Amino acid sequence: MWDGPEAVSIYRDAIIIGPHKIEEIIKDFIEENAHNLPNAKVSFTPKAYPLPFSLPSGELTYDVTPSNPNIIGSSGITIMFRVDGKVKKNMMIRGELKALAEVAVALVPMRRGIIIERDQVGFKIKDISKAQAPAYTIDQLVGKKLRTNLQTNNIIELSDVDNPPVIQKGEMVKIIVTSGGMHLTATGIAKMDGKLNEVIRVR
């Protein structure tokens, strides 16, 4: 006949990982890499948190890897959990990363080919997580030639602008040739637009 207790409980020391801990890990990772990010308020919102799980007791460490090496533009973050140096769990957290920053936007519709003027550009808080290289100062844009059409409130990126030509096709130009002690000058006609320090064909 069994004389022991009706029920026996067995306990094991463990580390419990829940949504709060995962949120803390991601937040710490973003803060630790702030020096590599633009001057923006960066946050990551998971689509769903995994159910709490347990890991063996020991020294807990973890590696965090965003789906985009630049962090900005990531659609997910992988967390590898280690206990005493050994991998115990590897998981992907999918979600939305936002980076809110004050960047240059078009105040009016802007057509390709125009030279940007100061009153056409404003600054607003925008999510730049999908932007490649937004402009942060007015001096990066004023006087530049627009390479694409922009609608009102569109973010203006550095790839949207180019230096305007200083010589227009058909203009008279001075040609100077210096060789040793010889110095020759002549006039010609530009056969194409030319920007500063650019080589162009002349007639």
mmCIF file of C-alpha atoms in Angstrom:
data_model
loop_
_atom_site.group_PDB
_atom_site.id
_atom_site.type_symbol
_atom_site.label_atom_id
_atom_site.label_comp_id
_atom_site.label_asym_id
_atom_site.label_seq_id
_atom_site.Cartn_x
_atom_site.Cartn_y
_atom_site.Cartn_z
ATOM 1 C CA MET A 1 0.000 0.000 0.000
ATOM 2 C CA TRP A 2 1.192 3.513 -0.878
ATOM 3 C CA ASP A 3 1.755 5.565 2.263
ATOM 4 C CA GLY A 4 3.127 8.724 0.605
ATOM 5 C CA PRO A 5 1.306 11.978 -0.242
ATOM 6 C CA GLU A 6 -1.484 11.911 -2.802
ATOM 7 C CA ALA A 7 0.372 14.348 -5.097
ATOM 8 C CA VAL A 8 4.039 15.026 -5.682
ATOM 9 C CA SER A 9 5.197 18.395 -7.106
ATOM 10 C CA ILE A 10 8.517 18.670 -8.914
ATOM 11 C CA TYR A 11 10.169 22.070 -9.346
ATOM 12 C CA ARG A 12 13.063 23.104 -11.565
ATOM 13 C CA ASP A 13 14.876 26.448 -11.561
ATOM 14 C CA ALA A 14 14.192 28.237 -14.847
ATOM 15 C CA ILE A 15 14.330 31.623 -16.540
ATOM 16 C CA ILE A 16 10.905 32.764 -17.744
ATOM 17 C CA ILE A 17 10.890 34.888 -20.909
ATOM 18 C CA GLY A 18 7.662 36.786 -21.531
ATOM 19 C CA PRO A 19 6.504 39.703 -23.711
ATOM 20 C CA HIS A 20 7.861 42.307 -21.284
ATOM 21 C CA LYS A 21 11.379 40.826 -21.435
ATOM 22 C CA ILE A 22 11.323 40.650 -25.249
ATOM 23 C CA GLU A 23 10.146 44.269 -25.454
ATOM 24 C CA GLU A 24 12.982 45.272 -23.109
ATOM 25 C CA ILE A 25 15.591 43.407 -25.195
ATOM 26 C CA ILE A 26 14.499 45.114 -28.433
ATOM 27 C CA LYS A 27 14.336 48.547 -26.805
ATOM 28 C CA ASP A 28 17.841 48.157 -25.334
ATOM 29 C CA PHE A 29 19.184 47.049 -28.723
ATOM 30 C CA ILE A 30 17.802 50.154 -30.458
ATOM 31 C CA GLU A 31 19.217 52.443 -27.742
ATOM 32 C CA GLU A 32 22.651 50.783 -27.901
ATOM 33 C CA ASN A 33 22.772 51.371 -31.676
ATOM 34 C CA ALA A 34 21.428 54.931 -31.585
ATOM 35 C CA HIS A 35 24.820 56.297 -32.700
ATOM 36 C CA ASN A 36 24.421 54.423 -36.020
ATOM 37 C CA LEU A 37 20.891 55.725 -36.618
ATOM 38 C CA PRO A 38 19.659 59.081 -37.949
ATOM 39 C CA ASN A 39 18.469 61.699 -35.493
ATOM 40 C CA ALA A 40 15.061 60.094 -35.176
ATOM 41 C CA LYS A 41 12.727 58.518 -32.633
ATOM 42 C CA VAL A 42 13.012 54.832 -33.473
ATOM 43 C CA SER A 43 10.560 52.215 -32.217
ATOM 44 C CA PHE A 44 9.628 48.633 -33.074
ATOM 45 C CA THR A 45 6.099 47.281 -32.599
ATOM 46 C CA PRO A 46 5.729 43.488 -32.871
ATOM 47 C CA LYS A 47 2.708 42.141 -34.751
ATOM 48 C CA ALA A 48 2.316 39.613 -31.955
ATOM 49 C CA TYR A 49 4.379 38.526 -28.965
ATOM 50 C CA PRO A 50 5.191 34.823 -28.515
ATOM 51 C CA LEU A 51 3.750 32.979 -25.546
ATOM 52 C CA PRO A 52 5.967 33.017 -22.426
ATOM 53 C CA PHE A 53 8.570 30.255 -22.399
ATOM 54 C CA SER A 54 11.205 28.974 -19.998
ATOM 55 C CA LEU A 55 14.938 28.493 -20.343
ATOM 56 C CA PRO A 56 17.270 26.541 -18.023
ATOM 57 C CA SER A 57 18.753 28.535 -15.183
ATOM 58 C CA GLY A 58 22.202 29.980 -15.754
ATOM 59 C CA GLU A 59 23.850 33.047 -17.233
ATOM 60 C CA LEU A 60 21.433 34.431 -19.842
ATOM 61 C CA THR A 61 22.784 36.307 -22.861
ATOM 62 C CA TYR A 62 21.237 37.043 -26.236
ATOM 63 C CA ASP A 63 22.145 38.217 -29.723
ATOM 64 C CA VAL A 64 19.787 40.589 -31.561
ATOM 65 C CA THR A 65 19.814 40.750 -35.369
ATOM 66 C CA PRO A 66 17.485 43.032 -37.387
ATOM 67 C CA SER A 67 16.291 41.834 -40.807
ATOM 68 C CA ASN A 68 17.929 44.937 -42.324
ATOM 69 C CA PRO A 69 21.587 45.434 -41.272
ATOM 70 C CA ASN A 70 20.944 49.204 -41.154
ATOM 71 C CA ILE A 71 18.088 48.604 -38.659
ATOM 72 C CA ILE A 72 15.965 51.237 -40.427
ATOM 73 C CA GLY A 73 13.628 49.406 -42.779
ATOM 74 C CA SER A 74 13.615 46.145 -40.793
ATOM 75 C CA SER A 75 10.416 44.084 -40.851
ATOM 76 C CA GLY A 76 11.560 41.688 -38.178
ATOM 77 C CA ILE A 77 14.123 41.135 -35.435
ATOM 78 C CA THR A 78 15.763 37.810 -34.575
ATOM 79 C CA ILE A 79 16.699 37.073 -30.959
ATOM 80 C CA MET A 80 19.050 34.185 -30.147
ATOM 81 C CA PHE A 81 18.966 33.224 -26.465
ATOM 82 C CA ARG A 82 22.005 31.602 -24.849
ATOM 83 C CA VAL A 83 22.375 30.110 -21.389
ATOM 84 C CA ASP A 84 25.958 29.681 -20.159
ATOM 85 C CA GLY A 85 27.117 30.311 -23.726
ATOM 86 C CA LYS A 86 24.948 27.614 -25.328
ATOM 87 C CA VAL A 87 22.118 28.426 -27.742
ATOM 88 C CA LYS A 88 18.786 27.446 -26.194
ATOM 89 C CA LYS A 89 16.262 29.269 -28.379
ATOM 90 C CA ASN A 90 16.236 31.238 -31.626
ATOM 91 C CA MET A 91 13.157 33.231 -32.611
ATOM 92 C CA MET A 92 12.028 35.849 -35.137
ATOM 93 C CA ILE A 93 9.784 38.683 -33.981
ATOM 94 C CA ARG A 94 7.961 40.245 -36.941
ATOM 95 C CA GLY A 95 6.597 43.738 -36.673
ATOM 96 C CA GLU A 96 6.755 47.353 -37.790
ATOM 97 C CA LEU A 97 9.761 49.586 -37.254
ATOM 98 C CA LYS A 98 9.143 53.325 -37.290
ATOM 99 C CA ALA A 99 11.697 56.119 -37.336
ATOM 100 C CA LEU A 100 10.152 59.547 -36.797
ATOM 101 C CA ALA A 101 12.351 62.506 -37.729
ATOM 102 C CA GLU A 102 12.041 66.090 -38.923
ATOM 103 C CA VAL A 103 12.892 66.010 -42.633
ATOM 104 C CA ALA A 104 12.459 68.153 -45.723
ATOM 105 C CA VAL A 105 9.134 67.879 -47.563
ATOM 106 C CA ALA A 106 7.630 69.522 -50.622
ATOM 107 C CA LEU A 107 5.277 72.356 -49.644
ATOM 108 C CA VAL A 108 3.783 72.446 -53.157
ATOM 109 C CA PRO A 109 3.694 70.063 -56.127
ATOM 110 C CA MET A 110 7.152 70.176 -57.741
ATOM 111 C CA ARG A 111 7.979 69.234 -61.327
ATOM 112 C CA ARG A 112 11.062 67.430 -62.509
ATOM 113 C CA GLY A 113 13.736 69.772 -63.832
ATOM 114 C CA ILE A 114 12.983 72.827 -61.683
ATOM 115 C CA ILE A 115 15.602 74.568 -59.575
ATOM 116 C CA ILE A 116 14.427 74.286 -55.981
ATOM 117 C CA GLU A 117 13.679 77.532 -54.152
ATOM 118 C CA ARG A 118 13.570 78.106 -50.410
ATOM 119 C CA ASP A 119 9.800 78.737 -50.224
ATOM 120 C CA GLN A 120 9.065 75.350 -51.842
ATOM 121 C CA VAL A 121 10.592 73.361 -48.981
ATOM 122 C CA GLY A 122 9.324 72.822 -45.443
ATOM 123 C CA PHE A 123 10.138 70.499 -42.549
ATOM 124 C CA LYS A 124 7.781 68.014 -40.901
ATOM 125 C CA ILE A 125 7.968 64.981 -38.618
ATOM 126 C CA LYS A 126 7.807 61.951 -40.925
ATOM 127 C CA ASP A 127 8.354 58.206 -40.714
ATOM 128 C CA ILE A 128 11.642 57.708 -42.577
ATOM 129 C CA SER A 129 11.788 53.922 -42.178
ATOM 130 C CA LYS A 130 11.236 53.486 -45.937
ATOM 131 C CA ALA A 131 13.336 56.489 -47.025
ATOM 132 C CA GLN A 132 16.877 55.975 -48.327
ATOM 133 C CA ALA A 133 18.529 59.367 -47.711
ATOM 134 C CA PRO A 134 16.124 62.128 -46.665
ATOM 135 C CA ALA A 135 17.315 65.727 -46.563
ATOM 136 C CA TYR A 136 17.613 67.263 -43.089
ATOM 137 C CA THR A 137 18.670 70.842 -43.925
ATOM 138 C CA ILE A 138 17.484 73.475 -46.385
ATOM 139 C CA ASP A 139 21.022 74.017 -47.698
ATOM 140 C CA GLN A 140 21.047 70.469 -49.059
ATOM 141 C CA LEU A 141 18.255 71.391 -51.484
ATOM 142 C CA VAL A 142 18.038 75.075 -52.374
ATOM 143 C CA GLY A 143 19.559 75.773 -55.783
ATOM 144 C CA LYS A 144 19.578 72.079 -56.725
ATOM 145 C CA LYS A 145 17.845 70.649 -59.790
ATOM 146 C CA LEU A 146 14.945 68.282 -59.084
ATOM 147 C CA ARG A 147 15.262 64.903 -60.788
ATOM 148 C CA THR A 148 11.705 63.645 -60.220
ATOM 149 C CA ASN A 149 8.131 64.857 -59.725
ATOM 150 C CA LEU A 150 7.040 65.368 -56.122
ATOM 151 C CA GLN A 151 3.607 65.850 -54.599
ATOM 152 C CA THR A 152 2.829 68.063 -51.617
ATOM 153 C CA ASN A 153 4.148 66.555 -48.341
ATOM 154 C CA ASN A 154 6.410 64.061 -50.133
ATOM 155 C CA ILE A 155 9.748 63.542 -48.379
ATOM 156 C CA ILE A 156 12.580 65.046 -50.428
ATOM 157 C CA GLU A 157 15.529 62.684 -50.623
ATOM 158 C CA LEU A 158 19.089 63.546 -51.625
ATOM 159 C CA SER A 159 18.762 61.202 -54.595
ATOM 160 C CA ASP A 160 15.878 63.396 -55.852
ATOM 161 C CA VAL A 161 18.186 66.343 -56.539
ATOM 162 C CA ASP A 162 21.307 67.076 -58.533
ATOM 163 C CA ASN A 163 23.649 70.013 -58.986
ATOM 164 C CA PRO A 164 22.352 72.295 -61.749
ATOM 165 C CA PRO A 165 24.487 72.866 -64.868
ATOM 166 C CA VAL A 166 26.706 75.953 -64.839
ATOM 167 C CA ILE A 167 26.943 75.822 -68.634
ATOM 168 C CA GLN A 168 23.930 75.321 -70.889
ATOM 169 C CA LYS A 169 24.040 73.519 -74.224
ATOM 170 C CA GLY A 170 24.613 76.080 -77.004
ATOM 171 C CA GLU A 171 26.339 78.670 -74.793
ATOM 172 C CA MET A 172 29.656 80.266 -75.745
ATOM 173 C CA VAL A 173 32.562 79.011 -73.641
ATOM 174 C CA LYS A 174 36.220 79.933 -73.306
ATOM 175 C CA ILE A 175 38.698 77.114 -73.946
ATOM 176 C CA ILE A 176 42.092 77.430 -72.229
ATOM 177 C CA VAL A 177 45.038 75.163 -73.015
ATOM 178 C CA THR A 178 48.248 75.362 -70.992
ATOM 179 C CA SER A 179 51.285 73.259 -71.809
ATOM 180 C CA GLY A 180 54.695 74.109 -70.416
ATOM 181 C CA GLY A 181 55.229 77.784 -71.143
ATOM 182 C CA MET A 182 52.515 77.873 -73.822
ATOM 183 C CA HIS A 183 49.129 79.366 -72.999
ATOM 184 C CA LEU A 184 46.359 79.315 -75.627
ATOM 185 C CA THR A 185 42.766 80.517 -75.450
ATOM 186 C CA ALA A 186 39.902 80.072 -77.880
ATOM 187 C CA THR A 187 36.123 80.264 -77.896
ATOM 188 C CA GLY A 188 33.716 77.429 -78.546
ATOM 189 C CA ILE A 189 30.104 76.369 -78.236
ATOM 190 C CA ALA A 190 29.001 73.851 -75.589
ATOM 191 C CA LYS A 191 27.444 70.798 -77.195
ATOM 192 C CA MET A 192 25.879 69.672 -73.894
ATOM 193 C CA ASP A 193 25.010 70.957 -70.434
ATOM 194 C CA GLY A 194 27.898 70.971 -67.993
ATOM 195 C CA LYS A 195 28.096 70.911 -64.187
ATOM 196 C CA LEU A 196 31.013 72.145 -62.078
ATOM 197 C CA ASN A 197 34.171 70.042 -62.657
ATOM 198 C CA GLU A 198 32.431 68.013 -65.375
ATOM 199 C CA VAL A 199 34.045 67.336 -68.769
ATOM 200 C CA ILE A 200 31.791 68.214 -71.721
ATOM 201 C CA ARG A 201 32.079 68.279 -75.512
ATOM 202 C CA VAL A 202 32.468 71.628 -77.248
ATOM 203 C CA ARG A 203 32.599 72.785 -80.860
#
